[in-house]
Coordinates of C-alpha atoms and ligand atoms in Angstrom, one line a residue:
M229 CA 22.0 -8.2 107.3
P230 CA 22.7 -4.8 105.9
E231 CA 19.7 -2.8 104.7
P232 CA 18.7 -3.5 101.1
V233 CA 18.4 -0.4 98.9
L234 CA 16.8 -0.6 95.5
I235 CA 17.8 2.2 93.1
A236 CA 15.3 2.2 90.4
V237 CA 16.2 4.5 87.5
A238 CA 14.0 5.9 84.7
W239 CA 14.1 3.7 81.5
P240 CA 15.3 5.8 78.6
Y241 CA 13.3 5.4 75.4
A242 CA 15.8 3.9 72.9
N243 CA 14.9 6.4 70.2
A244 CA 17.3 9.3 70.9
E245 CA 20.7 10.2 72.3
I246 CA 21.0 11.3 75.9
H247 CA 21.5 14.9 76.8
V248 CA 22.5 16.7 80.0
G249 CA 18.9 17.3 80.9
N250 CA 18.2 13.5 81.0
L251 CA 21.4 12.9 83.0
T252 CA 20.7 15.5 85.7
G253 CA 17.0 14.6 85.7
S254 CA 17.4 11.0 86.8
Y255 CA 20.5 8.9 85.8
L256 CA 23.2 10.9 87.6
P257 CA 21.3 11.5 90.9
A258 CA 20.5 7.7 91.0
D259 CA 24.2 6.9 90.7
I260 CA 25.2 9.4 93.4
V261 CA 22.7 7.9 95.8
A262 CA 23.7 4.3 94.8
R263 CA 27.4 5.0 95.4
Y264 CA 26.6 6.6 98.7
H265 CA 24.7 3.6 100.0
R266 CA 27.4 1.3 98.7
L267 CA 29.9 3.2 100.8
R268 CA 27.6 2.8 103.7
G269 CA 27.9 -1.0 103.2
R270 CA 24.2 -1.5 102.3
Q271 CA 23.0 -4.0 99.8
V272 CA 22.5 -1.9 96.7
L273 CA 20.8 -2.9 93.6
M274 CA 20.6 -0.3 90.9
V275 CA 18.6 -1.3 87.9
S276 CA 17.1 0.1 84.7
G277 CA 17.3 -0.5 80.9
S278 CA 16.2 0.7 77.6
D279 CA 12.5 1.1 77.0
A280 CA 12.3 -0.7 73.7
H281 CA 8.6 -0.8 73.1
G282 CA 7.4 2.7 73.3
T283 CA 5.7 4.2 70.3
P284 CA 8.5 6.8 70.2
I285 CA 10.6 3.9 68.9
T286 CA 8.1 2.9 66.3
V287 CA 7.6 6.5 65.3
R288 CA 11.3 6.8 64.7
A289 CA 11.5 3.4 62.9
D290 CA 8.7 4.6 60.5
A291 CA 10.5 7.8 59.9
E292 CA 13.8 6.0 59.1
K293 CA 12.1 3.2 57.2
S294 CA 13.9 0.9 59.6
T295 CA 12.6 -1.6 62.2
A296 CA 11.8 -1.0 65.8
L297 CA 14.3 -3.7 66.8
E298 CA 17.1 -2.0 64.8
V299 CA 16.3 1.4 66.3
Y300 CA 16.2 0.1 69.9
Q301 CA 19.4 -1.9 69.5
R302 CA 21.3 1.1 68.0
Y303 CA 20.4 3.5 70.8
H304 CA 20.7 0.9 73.5
A305 CA 24.4 0.4 72.4
T306 CA 25.0 4.2 72.7
F307 CA 23.5 4.2 76.3
L308 CA 25.8 1.4 77.4
D309 CA 28.8 3.3 76.1
L310 CA 27.8 6.7 77.7
F311 CA 26.9 5.2 81.1
Q312 CA 30.3 3.5 81.3
K313 CA 32.1 6.7 80.4
L314 CA 30.1 8.7 83.0
G315 CA 30.6 6.0 85.7
L316 CA 26.9 5.2 86.2
T317 CA 27.1 2.0 88.2
Y318 CA 24.0 0.1 87.2
D319 CA 24.1 -3.4 88.7
L320 CA 22.0 -4.2 85.6
F321 CA 21.1 -2.0 82.7
T322 CA 19.1 -4.2 80.4
S323 CA 16.1 -3.7 78.1
T324 CA 12.3 -4.3 78.0
H325 CA 12.8 -6.5 74.9
T326 CA 13.8 -9.7 76.8
S327 CA 12.0 -13.0 77.4
N328 CA 12.4 -12.4 81.1
H329 CA 10.7 -9.0 80.9
F330 CA 7.9 -10.5 78.7
N331 CA 7.3 -13.3 81.3
V332 CA 7.4 -11.0 84.3
S333 CA 5.1 -8.4 82.7
Q334 CA 2.6 -11.1 81.6
K335 CA 2.6 -12.5 85.2
M336 CA 1.9 -9.1 86.7
F337 CA -0.9 -8.7 84.2
L338 CA -2.3 -12.1 85.3
A339 CA -1.8 -11.4 89.0
L340 CA -3.8 -8.2 88.7
K341 CA -6.5 -10.0 86.7
Q342 CA -6.6 -12.8 89.2
N343 CA -7.1 -10.3 92.1
G344 CA -10.0 -8.6 90.3
Y345 CA -8.2 -5.4 89.2
M346 CA -8.7 -5.9 85.5
Y347 CA -11.8 -5.7 83.4
T348 CA -12.4 -5.5 79.7
D349 CA -14.3 -2.8 78.0
R350 CA -14.9 -1.3 74.6
Q351 CA -13.4 2.1 74.1
M352 CA -13.0 4.6 71.4
Q353 CA -9.6 4.8 69.9
W354 CA -8.1 7.1 67.3
Y355 CA -8.0 5.3 63.9
S356 CA -6.2 6.5 60.8
T357 CA -8.2 5.9 57.7
S358 CA -5.2 6.8 55.6
Q359 CA -3.0 4.1 57.2
N360 CA -5.9 1.7 58.0
R361 CA -4.8 1.1 61.6
F362 CA -5.5 2.2 65.2
L363 CA -3.1 4.9 66.3
P364 CA -1.2 4.6 69.6
D365 CA -1.7 7.6 71.8
R366 CA 1.7 9.0 71.0
Y367 CA 0.8 9.1 67.3
V368 CA -1.9 11.7 68.1
E369 CA -1.4 15.2 69.2
G370 CA -3.8 18.0 70.0
T371 CA -4.9 20.7 72.4
C372 CA -4.9 19.8 76.2
Y373 CA -8.5 20.0 77.5
I374 CA -7.2 21.0 80.9
C375 CA -4.6 23.7 80.2
G376 CA -5.0 24.5 76.6
F377 CA -1.5 23.6 75.6
T378 CA -1.6 23.0 71.8
K379 CA 1.0 20.3 71.5
A380 CA -0.3 17.8 74.1
R381 CA 0.2 14.1 73.5
S382 CA -3.2 12.4 73.5
D383 CA -2.5 10.5 76.7
Q384 CA -0.4 13.1 78.7
C385 CA 0.1 16.8 78.6
D386 CA 3.8 17.8 78.9
N387 CA 2.8 21.3 79.9
C388 CA 0.5 20.7 82.9
G389 CA 1.6 17.1 83.6
S390 CA -1.9 15.7 83.6
L391 CA -2.8 12.2 82.4
L392 CA -5.3 12.8 79.6
D393 CA -8.3 10.8 78.3
P394 CA -7.3 10.6 74.7
T395 CA -10.8 10.8 73.4
L396 CA -11.3 14.3 75.0
L397 CA -8.3 15.8 73.1
I398 CA -9.2 19.0 71.2
D399 CA -8.3 19.3 67.6
P400 CA -6.6 15.9 67.2
R401 CA -3.9 15.4 64.5
T402 CA -2.0 12.3 63.4
K403 CA 1.7 12.9 64.1
T404 CA 3.0 11.0 61.1
D405 CA 1.0 12.6 58.3
G406 CA -1.0 15.5 59.9
S407 CA -4.3 13.9 58.9
Q408 CA -7.3 14.0 61.1
P409 CA -7.9 10.7 62.8
E410 CA -11.4 9.3 63.7
L411 CA -12.6 7.5 66.8
R412 CA -13.5 3.8 66.3
E413 CA -14.5 1.2 68.8
T414 CA -12.0 -1.5 70.0
E415 CA -11.9 -3.8 73.1
H416 CA -9.2 -3.6 75.7
F417 CA -8.2 -4.6 79.2
F418 CA -8.5 -1.9 81.8
L419 CA -6.6 -1.5 85.1
D420 CA -9.3 -0.7 87.7
L421 CA -7.6 2.3 89.2
A422 CA -10.9 3.5 90.9
L423 CA -10.8 0.3 93.0
L424 CA -7.1 0.8 93.8
Q425 CA -7.5 4.5 94.7
P426 CA -8.0 3.9 98.5
P427 CA -4.9 1.8 99.1
V428 CA -2.8 4.1 96.8
E429 CA -4.0 7.1 98.8
D430 CA -3.0 5.4 102.1
F431 CA 0.4 4.6 100.5
L432 CA 0.9 8.3 99.6
R433 CA -0.3 9.6 103.0
L434 CA 2.3 7.5 104.8
R435 CA 5.0 9.3 102.7
Q436 CA 3.6 12.8 102.8
S437 CA 6.0 14.0 105.5
Y438 CA 9.1 13.5 103.4
W439 CA 8.2 13.5 99.7
R440 CA 9.0 16.4 97.4
P441 CA 6.0 18.8 97.1
N442 CA 5.9 18.6 93.3
V443 CA 5.6 14.8 93.5
L444 CA 2.8 14.9 96.1
R445 CA 1.0 17.6 94.0
Q446 CA 1.0 15.4 90.9
S447 CA 0.0 12.2 92.8
L448 CA -2.1 12.6 96.0
G449 CA -3.1 16.2 95.1
Q450 CA -4.3 15.2 91.6
M451 CA -6.2 12.1 92.9
L452 CA -8.0 14.0 95.5
A453 CA -9.0 16.7 93.0
E454 CA -10.1 14.2 90.4
P455 CA -10.7 10.5 91.4
L456 CA -8.9 7.9 89.4
R457 CA -10.7 6.0 86.7
G458 CA -9.9 2.7 84.9
R459 CA -7.3 3.0 82.2
A460 CA -6.8 0.8 79.2
I461 CA -3.5 -1.1 79.6
T462 CA -3.6 -2.8 76.2
R463 CA -3.3 -1.4 72.7
D464 CA -3.8 -2.4 69.1
L465 CA -0.1 -2.8 68.3
D466 CA 2.2 -5.5 67.0
W467 CA 5.5 -4.2 68.6
G468 CA 5.5 -5.1 72.3
I469 CA 4.4 -7.8 74.8
P470 CA 1.5 -9.9 73.8
I471 CA -1.5 -10.3 76.1
P472 CA -1.1 -13.8 77.6
L473 CA -4.6 -15.0 76.8
E474 CA -6.3 -16.7 73.9
G475 CA -8.2 -14.6 71.5
W476 CA -6.3 -11.3 71.9
N477 CA -4.0 -11.5 68.9
G478 CA -2.7 -8.3 67.5
K479 CA -2.9 -6.5 70.9
C480 CA -0.1 -5.8 73.3
L481 CA 0.4 -4.6 76.8
Y482 CA 0.6 -0.9 76.7
V483 CA 4.1 0.5 77.3
W484 CA 3.2 2.6 80.4
F485 CA 1.8 -0.6 82.0
E486 CA 4.8 -2.8 81.2
A487 CA 7.9 -0.4 81.3
V488 CA 7.5 0.3 85.0
I489 CA 7.4 -3.5 85.6
G490 CA 11.0 -3.3 84.3
Y491 CA 12.2 -2.4 87.8
L492 CA 11.0 -5.8 89.0
S493 CA 12.0 -7.8 85.9
A494 CA 15.5 -6.3 85.9
A495 CA 16.1 -7.3 89.5
I496 CA 15.0 -10.8 88.5
E497 CA 17.3 -10.9 85.5
W498 CA 20.2 -9.6 87.6
G499 CA 19.7 -12.6 89.9
Q500 CA 19.5 -15.0 87.0
I501 CA 22.7 -13.7 85.4
N502 CA 24.4 -14.1 88.8
G503 CA 23.1 -17.7 89.3
Q504 CA 20.9 -16.6 92.2
P505 CA 17.4 -16.7 90.8
D506 CA 15.7 -15.9 94.1
A507 CA 18.0 -13.0 95.0
W508 CA 15.5 -10.4 93.7
R509 CA 13.2 -11.1 96.7
T510 CA 15.8 -9.4 99.0
W511 CA 14.7 -6.0 97.5
W512 CA 11.1 -6.9 96.6
H513 CA 9.8 -8.7 99.7
N514 CA 11.8 -7.5 102.6
P515 CA 9.8 -4.7 104.4
E516 CA 13.1 -3.2 105.5
A517 CA 14.1 -2.6 101.9
K518 CA 14.1 1.0 100.7
A519 CA 13.2 1.5 97.1
F520 CA 14.1 4.9 95.5
Y521 CA 12.8 5.8 92.1
F522 CA 14.8 8.4 90.1
I523 CA 12.7 10.0 87.4
G524 CA 12.0 13.3 85.7
K525 CA 8.8 15.3 86.5
D526 CA 7.1 14.1 83.3
N527 CA 6.9 10.6 84.8
I528 CA 5.5 11.4 88.3
P529 CA 1.9 9.9 87.8
F530 CA 3.3 6.7 86.4
H531 CA 5.7 6.2 89.4
A532 CA 3.7 7.7 92.2
I533 CA 0.2 6.4 91.3
I534 CA 0.2 3.7 88.6
W535 CA 3.2 1.6 89.6
P536 CA 2.2 1.5 93.3
A537 CA -1.3 0.6 92.1
E538 CA 0.1 -2.3 90.1
L539 CA 2.2 -3.5 93.0
I540 CA -0.7 -3.3 95.5
G541 CA -3.1 -4.9 93.1
A542 CA -0.7 -7.8 92.2
G543 CA -0.3 -8.4 96.0
T544 CA 0.9 -12.0 96.7
A545 CA -0.5 -13.3 93.4
F546 CA 2.7 -12.4 91.5
D547 CA 4.8 -14.6 93.8
Q548 CA 2.3 -17.4 93.4
L549 CA 2.5 -17.2 89.7
M550 CA 6.3 -17.3 89.9
G551 CA 5.9 -20.6 91.7
Y552 CA 6.9 -19.6 95.3
A553 CA 5.3 -21.7 98.1
N554 CA 5.2 -18.8 100.6
P555 CA 4.0 -15.8 98.5
E556 CA 4.6 -12.3 99.9
P557 CA 3.4 -8.8 98.9
M558 CA 5.7 -6.5 97.0
V559 CA 7.8 -3.6 98.4
L560 CA 6.3 -0.2 97.5
P561 CA 8.4 2.9 96.6
Y562 CA 10.0 4.5 99.6
D563 CA 10.8 7.7 97.8
V564 CA 10.2 9.1 94.3
P565 CA 12.6 12.1 94.3
A566 CA 11.6 13.4 90.8
N567 CA 13.5 16.3 89.4
E568 CA 12.2 19.2 87.5
F569 CA 13.7 20.1 84.1
M570 CA 17.1 21.6 83.1
N571 CA 17.0 24.2 80.4
L572 CA 20.0 25.2 78.3
E573 CA 21.2 28.8 78.1
G574 CA 17.8 30.0 79.0
Q575 CA 15.8 27.9 76.5
K576 CA 14.0 24.6 76.7
I577 CA 16.3 21.7 75.6
S578 CA 15.2 20.4 72.2
G579 CA 16.9 17.5 70.5
S580 CA 15.3 18.2 67.1
R581 CA 16.7 21.8 67.1
N582 CA 20.0 20.5 68.4
W583 CA 19.5 22.9 71.4
A584 CA 21.2 20.3 73.7
V585 CA 24.5 19.3 75.2
W586 CA 24.8 15.7 74.3
G587 CA 26.5 13.3 76.8
D588 CA 28.7 11.5 74.3
D589 CA 29.8 14.7 72.5
F590 CA 30.6 16.5 75.8
L591 CA 32.7 13.6 77.0
S592 CA 34.7 13.7 73.7
R593 CA 36.2 17.0 75.0
Y594 CA 35.9 17.0 78.8
D595 CA 36.3 14.6 81.7
P596 CA 33.4 12.9 83.4
D597 CA 33.8 14.4 86.9
P598 CA 33.4 18.1 85.8
L599 CA 30.2 17.1 84.1
R600 CA 29.0 15.2 87.2
Y601 CA 30.0 18.1 89.4
Y602 CA 28.2 20.8 87.3
L603 CA 25.1 18.7 86.8
T604 CA 24.9 18.3 90.6
V605 CA 25.4 22.0 91.3
A606 CA 22.8 22.8 88.8
M607 CA 20.4 19.9 89.5
P608 CA 16.8 20.9 89.1
E609 CA 15.8 19.4 92.5
T610 CA 13.1 21.9 93.4
R611 CA 12.6 24.1 90.3
D612 CA 13.7 24.1 86.7
S613 CA 17.4 24.9 86.3
D614 CA 19.7 26.1 83.5
W615 CA 22.8 24.8 81.9
D616 CA 25.0 27.9 81.3
W617 CA 28.4 27.4 79.7
N618 CA 29.9 30.4 81.5
E619 CA 28.7 28.8 84.8
F620 CA 30.2 25.4 83.8
F621 CA 33.5 27.2 83.1
H622 CA 33.5 28.8 86.5
R623 CA 32.4 25.8 88.5
N624 CA 35.2 23.8 86.8
N625 CA 37.9 26.4 87.3
D626 CA 36.8 28.0 90.6
D627 CA 35.5 24.9 92.5
L628 CA 37.2 21.8 91.1
V629 CA 40.6 23.3 90.0
A630 CA 41.1 26.2 92.5
T631 CA 39.4 24.8 95.6
W632 CA 39.4 21.0 95.7
G633 CA 42.1 20.2 93.2
N634 CA 44.5 23.0 94.5
L635 CA 44.0 21.8 98.1
V636 CA 45.1 18.3 97.1
N637 CA 48.0 19.6 95.0
R638 CA 49.4 21.8 97.7
V639 CA 49.3 19.1 100.3
L640 CA 50.9 16.4 98.1
S641 CA 53.5 18.8 96.7
V642 CA 54.9 19.7 100.2
A643 CA 54.7 16.0 101.2
F644 CA 56.9 15.1 98.2
K645 CA 59.2 18.1 98.3
N646 CA 59.9 18.0 102.0
F647 CA 58.9 14.7 103.5
E648 CA 60.2 12.2 100.9
G649 CA 56.6 11.4 99.7
Q650 CA 55.6 10.0 103.0
V651 CA 52.9 10.9 105.6
P652 CA 54.9 13.0 108.2
D653 CA 54.9 12.1 111.8
P654 CA 52.8 15.0 113.4
G655 CA 54.0 14.8 117.0
E656 CA 51.2 16.1 119.2
L657 CA 48.3 17.8 117.4
T658 CA 47.3 21.3 118.5
D659 CA 43.7 22.6 118.8
V660 CA 43.8 24.1 115.3
D661 CA 44.6 20.7 113.9
T662 CA 42.0 18.8 115.9
D663 CA 39.3 21.5 115.2
L664 CA 39.8 21.0 111.5
L665 CA 39.7 17.2 111.7
K666 CA 36.6 17.4 113.8
S667 CA 34.8 19.7 111.3
V668 CA 35.8 17.4 108.4
E669 CA 34.9 14.2 110.2
D670 CA 31.5 15.7 111.4
G671 CA 30.8 15.9 107.6
F672 CA 30.2 12.1 107.6
Q673 CA 27.1 12.9 109.5
S674 CA 25.9 16.1 108.0
V675 CA 26.6 15.2 104.4
A676 CA 25.0 11.8 105.0
L677 CA 21.8 13.4 106.3
E678 CA 21.5 15.3 103.0
L679 CA 22.3 12.2 100.9
E680 CA 19.7 10.1 102.8
A681 CA 17.1 12.7 102.0
V682 CA 18.3 12.9 98.3
H683 CA 19.2 16.6 98.8
L684 CA 22.2 16.2 96.5
R685 CA 23.0 19.9 95.9
A686 CA 23.1 20.5 99.6
A687 CA 25.2 17.4 100.2
L688 CA 27.8 18.5 97.6
D689 CA 27.8 22.1 98.9
A690 CA 28.4 20.9 102.5
A691 CA 31.4 18.7 101.3
M692 CA 32.9 21.5 99.2
N693 CA 32.6 23.9 102.2
L694 CA 34.8 21.5 104.1
A695 CA 37.4 21.7 101.3
K696 CA 37.3 25.5 101.6
E697 CA 37.9 25.2 105.4
C698 CA 40.9 22.9 104.7
N699 CA 42.3 25.6 102.3
K700 CA 41.9 28.2 105.0
Y701 CA 43.7 25.9 107.5
L702 CA 46.6 25.5 105.0
D703 CA 46.8 29.2 104.3
M704 CA 47.0 29.8 108.1
T705 CA 49.5 27.1 108.9
A706 CA 51.5 27.6 105.6
P707 CA 53.6 24.5 105.9
W708 CA 55.7 25.5 102.8
K709 CA 56.9 28.5 104.8
A710 CA 57.0 26.7 108.2
I711 CA 59.3 24.1 106.8
K712 CA 62.2 26.6 106.8
T713 CA 61.9 27.3 110.5
D714 CA 59.8 24.7 112.2
R715 CA 59.9 21.2 110.5
Q716 CA 57.7 19.7 113.2
A717 CA 54.9 22.3 112.6
A718 CA 55.1 21.8 108.9
G719 CA 54.8 18.0 109.3
R720 CA 51.9 18.5 111.6
A721 CA 50.0 20.6 109.1
I722 CA 50.7 18.2 106.2
Y723 CA 49.7 15.2 108.3
T724 CA 46.4 17.0 109.3
A725 CA 45.7 18.1 105.8
L726 CA 46.4 14.6 104.4
R727 CA 43.9 13.1 106.9
A728 CA 41.3 15.8 106.0
I729 CA 41.6 15.1 102.2
D730 CA 41.6 11.4 102.9
S731 CA 38.1 11.9 104.4
L732 CA 36.9 14.5 101.9
K733 CA 37.8 12.1 99.1
I734 CA 35.1 9.7 100.5
M735 CA 32.5 12.4 100.9
L736 CA 33.1 13.5 97.4
A737 CA 33.3 10.0 95.9
P738 CA 29.6 9.6 95.1
F739 CA 29.8 12.9 93.1
L740 CA 33.3 12.7 91.7
P741 CA 34.2 9.0 91.6
F742 CA 37.0 9.2 89.0
S743 CA 39.0 11.9 90.8
S744 CA 38.3 10.4 94.2
E745 CA 39.6 7.0 93.0
K746 CA 42.8 8.7 91.7
L747 CA 43.4 10.6 94.9
H748 CA 42.8 7.3 96.8
T749 CA 45.7 5.8 94.8
Y750 CA 47.9 8.9 95.4
L751 CA 47.3 8.5 99.1
G752 CA 48.9 5.0 98.9
Y753 CA 45.9 2.7 99.0
D754 CA 45.9 -0.5 96.9
Q755 CA 42.3 -1.5 96.9
P756 CA 39.9 0.8 94.9
L757 CA 36.9 2.6 96.5
F758 CA 34.4 1.1 94.1
G759 CA 34.1 -1.9 91.8
T760 CA 34.2 -2.1 88.1
Q761 CA 31.8 -1.9 85.2
G762 CA 31.5 -3.9 82.0
T763 CA 29.1 -5.1 79.4
Q764 CA 28.0 -8.7 78.7
V765 CA 26.0 -10.3 75.9
V766 CA 23.0 -12.2 77.2
Q767 CA 21.6 -15.0 75.0
D768 CA 17.9 -14.9 74.9
A769 CA 15.3 -16.8 72.8
L770 CA 13.7 -13.4 71.9
A771 CA 16.8 -11.5 70.8
Q772 CA 20.2 -11.5 72.3
H773 CA 20.9 -8.4 74.2
E774 CA 23.9 -6.6 75.7
V775 CA 23.7 -5.5 79.3
L776 CA 25.8 -3.2 81.5
R777 CA 26.8 -4.6 84.9
Y778 CA 28.6 -3.3 88.0
N779 CA 30.9 -5.8 89.7
P780 CA 31.5 -4.8 93.3
A781 CA 34.5 -7.2 93.7
G782 CA 37.5 -5.4 95.3
A783 CA 35.6 -2.3 96.4
S784 CA 37.0 -1.1 99.7
G785 CA 35.5 2.4 100.1
R786 CA 33.7 3.0 103.5
W787 CA 31.7 6.0 104.6
E788 CA 34.0 6.8 107.5
A789 CA 37.0 9.1 108.4
G790 CA 40.3 8.3 106.7
A791 CA 42.9 7.0 109.1
I792 CA 46.0 7.6 107.1
Q793 CA 49.1 6.7 109.3
P794 CA 52.5 8.4 109.6
G795 CA 55.0 6.7 107.4
R796 CA 52.5 5.7 104.8
V797 CA 54.2 6.0 101.3
L798 CA 52.3 8.2 98.9
R799 CA 52.3 7.7 95.1
P800 CA 53.4 10.2 92.4
Y801 CA 50.4 12.4 91.6
A802 CA 49.1 14.6 88.9
P803 CA 46.5 17.4 89.0
L804 CA 43.0 16.0 89.5
F805 CA 41.3 18.5 87.2
K806 CA 42.1 20.4 84.1
K807 CA 41.9 24.2 84.0
L808 CA 39.8 25.4 81.1
E809 CA 40.4 28.4 78.8
S810 CA 37.6 31.0 78.8
T811 CA 37.4 30.6 75.0
I812 CA 35.4 27.4 75.5
I813 CA 32.4 29.4 76.5
E814 CA 31.9 30.9 73.1
E815 CA 33.1 27.8 71.2
E816 CA 30.5 25.7 73.0
R817 CA 27.7 28.2 72.5
A818 CA 28.5 28.2 68.8
R819 CA 27.8 24.5 68.6
L820 CA 24.2 24.9 69.8
G821 CA 21.3 25.1 67.4
P822 CA 20.6 23.7 64.0
K823 CA 23.6 22.4 62.0
S824 CA 23.9 24.0 58.6
Ligands
ZN1189 ZN1 -2.2 20.4 79.9

């Protein structure tokens, strides 16, 4: 059986539109890696959904005098639309507000409790006397007691990345009205992270050799510096998943506990929708399965410490509660290649100041592949990066149009002008031709190595270098000139170049799926490289919801050298990319900032 690969993608809070920083941080790299593994013939399952329960959603609902359900559904619909336009091939993009997710989260809670990793305790929680209610952590801001950042959320500091003990926050303020909250006692369930620290440490040490340093620093490094303590996993809230026990009315599972369970529940829902209710176990119980988690750096502790702790703690009890006769333990993350942040024109992206490039707005003026290309070239893999419109303009015109697009154009134009739109018979290849083909075909190894390690910038760079090599080959063999004196030589060069672009199209397909698919058609293929995407409404006792689904039917792309044969009939073609005018740089910069 082919190796199962789980692509677990960060769950966007359904309270704001998606900008380029979100896309390059987690959603796009996840899709690139998913498409690559699909081309390798592996059993890929890419799942995520809208995080419907976070307090960011109730904060927005309060501000709009609307309901959390309305807010979540409105933004969820925009995500489905954007992800389709950008070609993000989620096998299932669902939401946390489904009966299935409630059920799975409650069973994970009970499994952890059954195994002795839950305890109850009284704790002090911020209480608003003006609103007569306990305040969720996100409703309270203050100064971080570790780094001194003045706008820390009470449970996590976005500046130093630390998880915080909300009661230690300095100078607390209620976000909604600015009033000073007071600490009051309330009873909650706690996840016993102290008890889970040793197995989580073992889990991290086994991955130390290949994880990104920033991820290790914020997981293993942090745990060794300061041992884990139990954390409350329930809250005094009415919007969310109820605690599945008598006598706990008015309290919910806290969002950071249940949202990560979405990776598991979405896999289960995907199987249910496909009429294969046990299929999820392929990714969740097979020790050969590789699970990649694509997230931004602000989510590292939740994915590298807390989620593995939940999975280890639940052990085989989750399967038992699901009614399986031969319960098995859960597959732990293989890699958590968290990205750093992308800034915009030298400043931090800020939605509220409109200092952002919004996905939907961008795609109303440009094609998806140039966005995917630039977001990969500028991906913040090891340090914060910057979106710069001048750079976008150059990457589009210099790389996509002048290097890759022009290569394809030159080859197809000679094939149509001089060889009746067919792949010419090359006769015997010379060393120059076989050298080029060898270089290109070796790329299936070297580019793959980078993709396996989630070094996406390096992988794209390696593939684009091969396109440059092809351009040099064409400049040297100049088939448009050779045709006048040596038709055989011209045919040989065009045949060789067609084979090279037939291979390059595959290597570039994870990054540039739309243009690779087009080129694939121009080269005379009938079956597409990838499957199709669509939405579907799922009926649910809780609330009907719409999901995005990838359908692999008909996909024929394989991670292997193209073997285009002489005589193959090519199809009429058009340029793969549009050249941009330099005026867009200032036009786009003028769109940034507060709208008057
Ligand atoms: Zn801090």
